[in-house]
Coordinates of C-alpha atoms in Angstrom, one line a residue:
M18 CA 19.7 25.1 -0.8
N19 CA 23.6 23.4 -2.5
S20 CA 22.6 21.1 -6.1
H21 CA 24.5 17.2 -5.8
P22 CA 26.8 17.1 -7.7
P23 CA 26.2 14.5 -11.4
L24 CA 25.3 11.2 -11.4
R25 CA 28.1 9.6 -12.8
S26 CA 25.9 7.7 -15.6
S27 CA 26.0 9.2 -18.9
R28 CA 22.2 9.2 -19.3
P29 CA 19.6 11.4 -16.6
L30 CA 17.2 9.9 -14.2
P31 CA 13.8 9.8 -15.5
R32 CA 11.8 12.5 -13.7
L33 CA 9.3 10.0 -12.8
A34 CA 5.5 10.9 -11.9
E35 CA 6.6 10.8 -8.0
V36 CA 2.9 8.5 -7.4
P37 CA 3.9 6.8 -3.7
R38 CA 1.5 3.7 -4.8
A39 CA 1.8 0.7 -3.4
S40 CA 1.3 -2.8 -5.1
P41 CA -1.5 -4.4 -4.1
V42 CA -3.1 -6.9 -2.9
V43 CA -4.1 -10.0 -5.4
A44 CA -6.3 -13.4 -4.4
V45 CA -7.0 -15.3 -7.5
G46 CA -9.5 -18.4 -6.7
G47 CA -12.5 -19.7 -4.9
R48 CA -13.1 -18.7 -1.5
G49 CA -10.8 -20.1 1.0
A50 CA -7.7 -19.9 -1.4
L51 CA -5.1 -18.4 0.5
G52 CA -3.3 -18.4 3.8
L53 CA -1.2 -16.8 6.9
G54 CA 1.8 -17.2 4.4
A55 CA 0.4 -16.2 1.7
L56 CA -1.6 -12.8 2.6
S57 CA 1.3 -11.3 5.2
S58 CA 3.3 -12.0 1.9
L59 CA 0.4 -9.6 -0.7
V60 CA 0.4 -7.1 2.7
V61 CA 4.0 -6.6 2.3
G62 CA 3.7 -6.4 -2.1
S63 CA 0.6 -4.5 -1.6
M64 CA 2.4 -1.3 0.5
I65 CA 5.7 -1.6 -1.2
G66 CA 5.6 0.1 -4.8
S67 CA 7.0 2.6 -7.0
G68 CA 7.3 5.1 -4.0
V69 CA 8.8 3.7 -1.7
F70 CA 11.9 4.6 -4.5
S71 CA 11.5 8.1 -3.7
L72 CA 10.9 8.3 -0.2
P73 CA 14.6 9.5 1.2
Q74 CA 13.8 13.6 -1.4
N75 CA 10.2 13.5 -0.4
M76 CA 11.1 13.4 2.9
A77 CA 14.0 15.2 3.3
A78 CA 12.5 18.1 1.0
G79 CA 10.0 19.0 3.7
A80 CA 11.9 18.5 7.1
G81 CA 15.7 17.0 8.8
A82 CA 16.6 13.9 10.4
G83 CA 15.0 14.8 14.2
A84 CA 12.0 15.4 12.7
I85 CA 11.3 12.3 10.1
L86 CA 12.2 10.4 12.6
L87 CA 9.3 11.9 15.1
G88 CA 7.1 12.0 11.7
W89 CA 7.8 8.0 11.7
A90 CA 6.8 7.9 14.7
V91 CA 3.8 9.0 14.4
T92 CA 2.6 6.9 11.7
A93 CA 3.6 3.9 13.4
V94 CA 1.3 4.7 15.8
G95 CA -1.6 6.4 13.5
M96 CA -1.1 3.1 10.9
L97 CA -0.6 0.6 13.8
S98 CA -3.9 1.6 14.8
L99 CA -5.3 1.2 11.8
A100 CA -3.5 -2.4 11.0
L101 CA -4.7 -3.4 14.8
M102 CA -8.5 -2.0 14.1
F103 CA -8.8 -4.2 10.7
V104 CA -8.1 -7.6 12.6
Q105 CA -10.9 -6.6 15.1
L106 CA -13.2 -5.2 12.5
S107 CA -12.7 -8.4 11.1
R108 CA -13.1 -11.0 13.9
Q109 CA -16.2 -8.3 15.2
A110 CA -17.9 -7.7 11.0
P111 CA -17.0 -10.5 9.4
D112 CA -19.9 -10.3 6.9
A113 CA -18.7 -5.9 5.7
I114 CA -16.8 -7.9 3.4
G115 CA -14.8 -5.5 0.3
G116 CA -12.7 -4.0 3.5
V117 CA -12.7 -0.4 3.9
Y118 CA -16.3 -0.1 1.2
G119 CA -17.7 -2.9 3.1
Y120 CA -17.2 -1.5 6.6
A121 CA -17.7 2.2 5.0
R122 CA -21.5 1.3 4.3
A123 CA -22.2 -1.0 7.3
G124 CA -21.4 2.1 8.9
F125 CA -22.8 5.0 7.1
G126 CA -25.4 3.0 4.9
D127 CA -25.9 3.2 1.3
F128 CA -24.5 5.5 0.0
V129 CA -22.0 6.9 2.2
G130 CA -20.9 3.2 1.4
F131 CA -20.7 3.9 -2.4
N132 CA -18.4 7.0 -1.8
S133 CA -16.5 5.2 -0.4
A134 CA -16.0 2.5 -3.2
W135 CA -15.8 5.1 -5.1
G136 CA -13.1 7.5 -4.2
Y137 CA -11.3 3.7 -3.4
W138 CA -11.7 3.0 -7.3
L139 CA -10.9 5.6 -9.2
S140 CA -7.5 6.4 -6.7
A141 CA -6.6 2.9 -7.9
V142 CA -7.5 3.5 -11.7
I143 CA -5.9 7.0 -11.9
G144 CA -3.2 5.8 -10.0
N145 CA -2.9 2.2 -12.6
A146 CA -2.2 5.1 -15.5
G147 CA 0.4 6.6 -13.0
Y148 CA 2.0 3.4 -12.6
L149 CA 2.5 3.0 -17.0
I150 CA 3.7 6.3 -17.3
I151 CA 6.0 5.3 -14.5
I152 CA 7.6 1.9 -15.9
F153 CA 8.1 3.8 -19.6
S154 CA 10.0 6.8 -17.1
S155 CA 11.8 4.0 -16.3
L156 CA 12.3 2.1 -19.5
A157 CA 13.8 5.7 -21.3
Y158 CA 17.2 5.2 -18.9
F159 CA 17.5 2.3 -20.4
L160 CA 16.9 3.4 -24.1
P161 CA 17.4 6.4 -24.9
N162 CA 16.8 6.6 -28.3
L163 CA 13.1 4.4 -28.5
G164 CA 11.4 8.4 -27.3
F165 CA 9.5 7.0 -24.4
G166 CA 10.9 10.0 -22.4
D167 CA 8.8 10.9 -19.0
G168 CA 7.2 8.5 -20.1
N169 CA 3.5 10.8 -21.6
T170 CA 5.1 11.2 -24.8
A171 CA 3.1 10.4 -27.4
A172 CA 5.9 6.6 -27.4
G173 CA 5.4 7.0 -23.9
I174 CA 1.3 6.2 -24.9
A175 CA 1.7 4.8 -26.7
G176 CA 3.5 1.7 -24.9
A177 CA 2.4 2.2 -22.0
S178 CA -1.5 2.0 -23.5
V179 CA -0.3 -2.0 -25.6
L180 CA 1.1 -2.8 -21.8
L181 CA -1.9 -2.1 -20.3
W182 CA -4.3 -4.1 -22.4
L183 CA -2.0 -6.9 -22.9
Y184 CA -3.0 -6.6 -19.0
H185 CA -6.0 -7.0 -19.3
A186 CA -6.6 -9.7 -21.7
L187 CA -4.6 -11.7 -18.5
V188 CA -7.1 -10.8 -16.7
L189 CA -9.9 -12.0 -18.6
R190 CA -8.1 -15.2 -19.2
G191 CA -8.3 -16.0 -15.5
V192 CA -4.8 -16.5 -13.4
K193 CA -3.9 -18.9 -11.4
S194 CA -2.2 -19.6 -8.6
A195 CA -1.5 -15.3 -8.8
A196 CA -1.1 -15.2 -5.1
A197 CA 2.1 -18.1 -5.0
V198 CA 3.4 -15.5 -8.5
N199 CA 2.8 -12.4 -6.4
T200 CA 4.6 -13.5 -3.8
V201 CA 7.5 -14.3 -5.1
V202 CA 7.7 -11.1 -7.2
T203 CA 7.9 -9.7 -3.6
L204 CA 10.2 -11.6 -2.8
A205 CA 12.3 -10.7 -6.1
K206 CA 11.3 -6.9 -5.9
L207 CA 13.1 -6.0 -1.6
V208 CA 16.0 -7.9 -3.4
P209 CA 17.3 -4.6 -4.8
L210 CA 15.6 -2.4 -1.5
A211 CA 17.9 -4.5 0.8
L212 CA 20.7 -4.1 -0.7
F213 CA 20.2 -0.7 -0.8
G214 CA 19.6 -0.9 2.9
V215 CA 22.9 -2.6 3.3
L216 CA 24.8 -1.0 1.3
V217 CA 23.9 2.5 2.5
A218 CA 24.8 1.2 6.1
L219 CA 28.0 0.8 4.9
A220 CA 28.8 4.0 3.5
F221 CA 27.0 5.7 7.1
Q222 CA 28.3 8.3 8.6
A223 CA 27.1 9.9 11.7
R224 CA 28.2 13.4 10.6
S225 CA 26.5 14.1 7.2
F226 CA 22.9 12.7 9.5
S227 CA 24.0 14.9 12.2
L228 CA 24.3 18.6 10.5
D229 CA 20.8 19.9 10.7
F230 CA 18.8 17.4 12.6
W231 CA 15.9 19.5 13.5
G232 CA 16.7 21.2 10.3
S233 CA 17.3 24.0 8.7
E234 CA 16.0 28.1 8.7
A235 CA 14.7 27.5 5.7
L236 CA 12.5 24.2 6.9
G237 CA 10.2 26.1 9.3
P238 CA 9.9 24.8 12.7
V239 CA 9.6 20.5 13.8
F240 CA 6.0 21.3 13.5
G241 CA 5.7 22.5 10.2
Q242 CA 8.3 19.7 9.5
V243 CA 6.6 17.4 10.7
K244 CA 3.5 17.8 9.3
S245 CA 4.9 18.2 5.6
T246 CA 5.9 14.4 7.0
M247 CA 2.6 12.7 7.0
L248 CA 1.0 12.6 3.3
V249 CA 5.0 10.6 2.1
T250 CA 4.8 8.3 5.2
V251 CA 0.7 7.5 4.7
W252 CA 0.9 7.4 1.7
A253 CA 4.0 4.5 1.8
F254 CA 1.6 2.8 3.5
I255 CA -1.4 2.3 1.4
G256 CA -3.2 -1.1 0.8
I257 CA -2.6 -1.8 4.5
E258 CA -6.2 -2.3 4.2
G259 CA -5.7 -5.1 0.6
A260 CA -6.0 -8.0 2.8
A261 CA -9.3 -7.1 4.5
V262 CA -10.8 -5.9 1.0
F263 CA -10.2 -9.3 -0.2
S264 CA -11.4 -10.8 2.9
G265 CA -14.2 -13.2 1.5
R266 CA -11.0 -15.5 -0.2
A267 CA -9.0 -15.4 2.5
R268 CA -8.6 -20.0 4.2
E269 CA -9.7 -18.5 8.0
P270 CA -11.1 -15.2 8.9
G271 CA -8.3 -14.6 11.8
D272 CA -5.4 -14.6 9.3
V273 CA -6.2 -11.2 7.9
G274 CA -6.0 -9.4 10.0
R275 CA -2.9 -11.7 11.5
A276 CA -1.6 -10.9 7.9
T277 CA -2.3 -7.0 8.4
V278 CA -0.5 -6.5 10.8
I279 CA 2.8 -8.9 9.8
G280 CA 3.2 -7.1 7.1
F281 CA 3.0 -3.5 8.7
L282 CA 5.8 -4.5 11.1
L283 CA 7.9 -5.4 8.0
T284 CA 6.9 -3.3 6.0
I285 CA 7.6 0.5 8.9
V286 CA 11.5 -1.3 9.1
L287 CA 12.4 -1.7 6.0
Y288 CA 11.2 2.2 5.4
M289 CA 13.0 4.0 8.1
A290 CA 15.7 2.3 6.9
I291 CA 15.5 3.5 3.5
T292 CA 15.0 6.7 4.4
L293 CA 17.3 7.4 7.9
L294 CA 19.8 5.2 5.9
S295 CA 19.6 8.2 3.3
L296 CA 20.5 10.8 5.6
G297 CA 24.5 9.7 6.6
V298 CA 24.7 8.9 2.7
V299 CA 23.3 13.0 1.8
P300 CA 22.7 15.2 3.5
Q301 CA 19.4 16.8 4.0
A302 CA 20.0 20.3 1.8
E303 CA 21.7 17.9 -0.5
L304 CA 19.0 14.7 -0.7
A305 CA 15.8 17.2 -0.9
A306 CA 17.4 18.4 -4.4
M307 CA 18.3 15.1 -5.3
K308 CA 15.7 13.1 -9.1
N309 CA 13.6 10.7 -8.0
P310 CA 13.8 7.5 -7.9
S311 CA 16.2 9.5 -4.8
T312 CA 17.6 5.8 -3.4
A313 CA 19.3 6.3 -7.1
A314 CA 21.3 8.8 -6.6
V315 CA 21.9 7.7 -2.8
L316 CA 22.8 5.1 -4.0
E317 CA 25.1 6.3 -7.2
R318 CA 26.4 8.7 -4.3
A319 CA 27.9 5.7 -2.0
V320 CA 28.8 3.0 -4.3
G321 CA 29.1 4.1 -7.6
S322 CA 27.3 4.4 -11.1
W323 CA 26.2 0.2 -10.8
G324 CA 23.9 1.7 -8.1
A325 CA 21.9 3.5 -10.3
V326 CA 21.3 1.3 -12.6
L327 CA 20.5 -1.3 -10.0
M328 CA 18.0 1.2 -8.2
L329 CA 16.0 1.6 -11.3
G330 CA 15.8 -1.8 -12.2
G331 CA 14.2 -1.8 -8.9
V332 CA 11.8 0.7 -10.0
L333 CA 10.6 -1.7 -13.1
L334 CA 11.2 -4.8 -11.5
S335 CA 8.2 -3.9 -8.4
V336 CA 5.7 -1.7 -10.9
G337 CA 5.7 -4.0 -13.7
G338 CA 4.9 -6.4 -11.0
A339 CA 2.6 -5.0 -9.1
M340 CA 0.7 -3.9 -12.6
L341 CA -1.5 -7.2 -11.7
S342 CA -2.3 -6.7 -8.9
W343 CA -3.7 -3.6 -9.7
T344 CA -5.1 -4.1 -12.3
M345 CA -6.7 -7.0 -10.9
L346 CA -7.6 -5.1 -7.6
A347 CA -9.3 -1.8 -9.6
A348 CA -12.3 -4.4 -11.1
E349 CA -12.7 -6.4 -7.5
V350 CA -14.2 -2.4 -5.6
P351 CA -16.9 -2.0 -8.2
F352 CA -17.2 -5.7 -8.8
S353 CA -17.7 -6.6 -5.0
A354 CA -19.9 -3.2 -4.8
G355 CA -22.0 -5.0 -8.2
K356 CA -22.8 -7.8 -6.2
E357 CA -24.5 -5.4 -3.2
R358 CA -25.8 -3.4 -5.2
V359 CA -24.1 -0.2 -4.1
F360 CA -22.9 0.1 -7.7
P361 CA -25.1 -0.6 -10.9
A362 CA -25.8 -5.3 -11.0
A363 CA -24.0 -5.6 -14.3
F364 CA -21.2 -4.3 -12.4
E365 CA -21.5 -7.9 -10.9
R366 CA -21.0 -10.1 -15.0
E367 CA -18.1 -12.4 -14.8
N368 CA -16.8 -14.7 -17.8
A369 CA -16.5 -18.3 -17.8
Q370 CA -12.6 -18.2 -16.2
G371 CA -14.7 -15.8 -13.1
A372 CA -13.2 -12.4 -14.7
P373 CA -15.1 -9.7 -13.3
T374 CA -15.3 -9.2 -17.0
T375 CA -17.8 -5.5 -17.0
A376 CA -16.1 -3.7 -13.6
L377 CA -12.4 -5.0 -15.7
W378 CA -13.5 -3.4 -19.1
W379 CA -14.1 -0.6 -17.3
S380 CA -12.1 -0.1 -15.0
N381 CA -9.3 -0.3 -17.8
G382 CA -11.2 1.8 -20.0
V383 CA -10.7 5.9 -17.8
V384 CA -7.5 4.0 -16.8
Q385 CA -6.4 4.8 -20.8
L386 CA -8.8 7.9 -21.0
M387 CA -5.8 9.4 -17.8
L388 CA -3.2 8.2 -20.1
L389 CA -4.4 10.2 -22.2
L390 CA -5.0 12.4 -20.3
S391 CA -1.4 12.5 -19.3
F392 CA -0.4 13.0 -23.0
F393 CA -2.5 16.6 -23.1
A394 CA -2.0 18.0 -19.3
G395 CA 1.3 17.9 -19.0
D396 CA 2.6 18.1 -15.1
A397 CA -1.2 19.2 -14.1
Y398 CA -1.9 15.6 -15.2
L399 CA 0.9 14.7 -12.4
A400 CA -1.2 17.0 -10.2
L401 CA -4.6 14.9 -10.7
I402 CA -3.2 11.4 -9.7
K403 CA -1.7 12.6 -6.0
L404 CA -5.2 14.4 -5.9
A405 CA -6.7 10.7 -6.6
T406 CA -4.6 9.0 -4.2
S407 CA -5.5 11.4 -1.4
T408 CA -9.5 10.1 -2.4
I409 CA -7.5 7.0 -0.1
L410 CA -8.1 9.1 3.1
V411 CA -12.3 9.6 3.2
P412 CA -12.0 5.3 3.3
Y413 CA -9.8 5.6 6.0
L414 CA -11.7 7.5 8.1
L415 CA -15.4 5.8 7.4
C416 CA -13.4 2.5 8.1
A417 CA -11.8 4.8 11.2
L418 CA -15.9 5.9 12.9
F419 CA -17.2 2.2 12.0
A420 CA -15.5 1.3 14.6
L421 CA -16.0 3.2 16.9
K422 CA -19.9 3.3 16.4
L423 CA -20.0 -0.8 16.3
S424 CA -17.3 0.0 19.4
L425 CA -20.3 1.6 21.0
R426 CA -23.0 -1.2 19.8
K427 CA -20.9 -4.3 20.8
G428 CA -19.2 -2.7 24.2
G429 CA -15.4 -3.5 22.3
A430 CA -13.1 -1.4 24.7
A431 CA -10.4 -2.3 22.3
L432 CA -12.5 -1.5 19.1
G433 CA -13.5 1.5 20.9
L434 CA -9.2 2.6 21.4
T435 CA -7.8 1.8 18.0
G436 CA -11.2 3.3 16.6
G437 CA -10.4 6.2 18.5
V438 CA -7.1 6.8 17.6
A439 CA -7.7 5.9 14.1
T440 CA -9.8 8.4 13.9
V441 CA -7.9 11.6 15.1
Y442 CA -4.8 9.7 13.2
S443 CA -6.9 10.2 9.7
L444 CA -8.5 13.5 10.9
W445 CA -5.1 14.8 10.7
L446 CA -4.1 13.0 7.8
L447 CA -7.2 15.5 5.9
Y448 CA -5.3 17.6 8.6
A449 CA -2.1 17.6 6.4
A450 CA -3.5 17.7 2.9
G451 CA -5.4 21.3 3.9
P452 CA -8.4 22.5 2.7
I453 CA -7.4 22.2 -0.8
Y454 CA -7.1 19.3 -0.9
L455 CA -10.7 18.6 0.2
L456 CA -12.2 21.0 -1.9
L457 CA -10.6 18.8 -5.2
T458 CA -10.9 16.0 -3.7
A459 CA -15.1 16.8 -3.7
L460 CA -14.2 17.0 -7.9
I461 CA -13.6 13.6 -7.7
Y462 CA -16.8 12.2 -5.5
A463 CA -19.6 14.4 -7.7
P464 CA -19.3 13.0 -10.9
G465 CA -21.0 9.2 -9.2
L466 CA -23.8 10.8 -8.3
A467 CA -25.1 10.2 -11.8
V468 CA -24.0 6.0 -11.4
H469 CA -25.0 6.1 -7.8
A470 CA -28.6 7.0 -9.4
W471 CA -28.4 4.7 -11.8
S472 CA -27.8 1.5 -9.5
Q473 CA -31.2 3.1 -7.3
R474 CA -33.5 3.9 -9.6
A475 CA -32.8 0.8 -11.2
Q476 CA -33.5 -1.2 -7.8
G477 CA -36.7 0.8 -8.0
R478 CA -35.2 3.1 -4.1
S479 CA -35.1 6.0 -4.2
V480 CA -31.8 8.2 -5.8
L481 CA -31.4 9.9 -2.1
R482 CA -32.8 9.3 1.6
G483 CA -33.2 12.1 4.2
A484 CA -29.4 13.5 5.2
E485 CA -27.9 11.8 2.4
W486 CA -29.6 14.9 0.5
A487 CA -27.4 17.6 2.8
L488 CA -24.9 15.1 1.8
A489 CA -24.6 15.0 -1.6
A490 CA -25.9 19.2 -1.8
V491 CA -22.7 19.5 0.4
L492 CA -20.5 17.4 -1.9
V493 CA -22.0 19.6 -5.0
A494 CA -21.4 22.7 -3.2
A495 CA -18.1 22.1 -3.0
A496 CA -17.8 20.5 -6.0
A497 CA -19.2 24.1 -8.1
A498 CA -17.3 26.5 -5.6
T499 CA -14.1 24.0 -7.1
L500 CA -15.0 24.2 -10.6
A501 CA -15.0 28.4 -9.9
M502 CA -12.0 28.6 -8.1
L503 CA -10.0 26.5 -12.1
A504 CA -11.7 29.5 -14.2
N505 CA -10.7 31.8 -12.2
G506 CA -7.7 31.2 -12.2
S507 CA -7.0 31.3 -8.6
L508 CA -6.5 27.6 -8.1
D509 CA -3.7 25.4 -10.5
L510 CA -3.3 22.3 -10.4
A511 CA -0.2 22.4 -11.9
K512 CA 0.6 24.0 -8.7
I513 CA -0.1 21.8 -6.2

């Protein structure tokens, strides 16, 4: 594999933690606060975060141009089915508020609903720590003498901690017109990406794009290449459910579904342009070897060193603007679950400004712990971020299964079709993730059993009932087996 020429900038690009996170939806205010325009811009913003800046390298690392095209085609069908499914569920199950958590609970009961909320919440808070590390890793490029390094140095963690609690204080005070602010931020962070698309299109060379179109021998069969793109593409769309998470705050219930589809269509066009046009500037083998954010290296190849600066500035704008949204989302899920008594009732507490205080303190407390872990654990922490992000696959599958169940009960052929496709796609994603990720995911879900027991006991209910005992036993057994593999060295988090 050939290495690309060194960047002309005197300072190296930061080695960002590859957290393909998206910037989530924010909705502030009472019920009925958001219309279609606001929701549509929020959904677009929910799927465009830091991961888009690394998409070219992430995709090229395991696939040639032809396989990448096939991967996007599969993703388009699968994610569109999920988007349409959320549209239909918002109409046929309007009382199941809370998005992925609400649908899981409506379909399979409190225990499954709790685990969906728990996994989704931990994915959000651990990813928030990754966002903060990315901010200071990017700042190191512009401020090389402050010791921020890769973002998880002592100086980087100190700066990230201060920023975390500044966001916390801001949310505690209440944030009026946050939807309008998020729209402005979303439009602003689209500017460098749009410029990237235009400039790379102008530099596009068909010869580079067609070189090893179906991948080199080192990449293996096309099927394996397509499989390698799956998790990359799904990470890019995490947040497609964002409008559904805040369905209780939409002006019109139907706007939730329409905004989801509009956001999906706009975003997939942007993602495909960024990944495919890059292959027309840098051949696959060279692109696969580039540092992330690879959009910076690609644009520098096309226009010079100022292109890298533009993209790194875009990373800061995108991630920094998204942190307020993610801080609120991480608190919204346990807050909603607390109101439904799926999480302990303490999580539904609010202050005079309407901020979910208990949920916010718990969420940001976990973020702070993750920041400290990143300092001591190094690369193993990056694997933990990837693992936490993978917990979203289980809630997606549960939503799809609920859609199938609802279609059988109500006789809805359209919902049955989209639910069926979404179920197959979600199972395919779990297969693409592999058994090791499934085992490790148990480590994320198993500690939640104690919180579930706390919630149930507080209400005078049995902790587990019927088939829930079997589900809990499987979860504990998988977590115990994973811990044993970690202890004997047969599984290494740093090498995932």
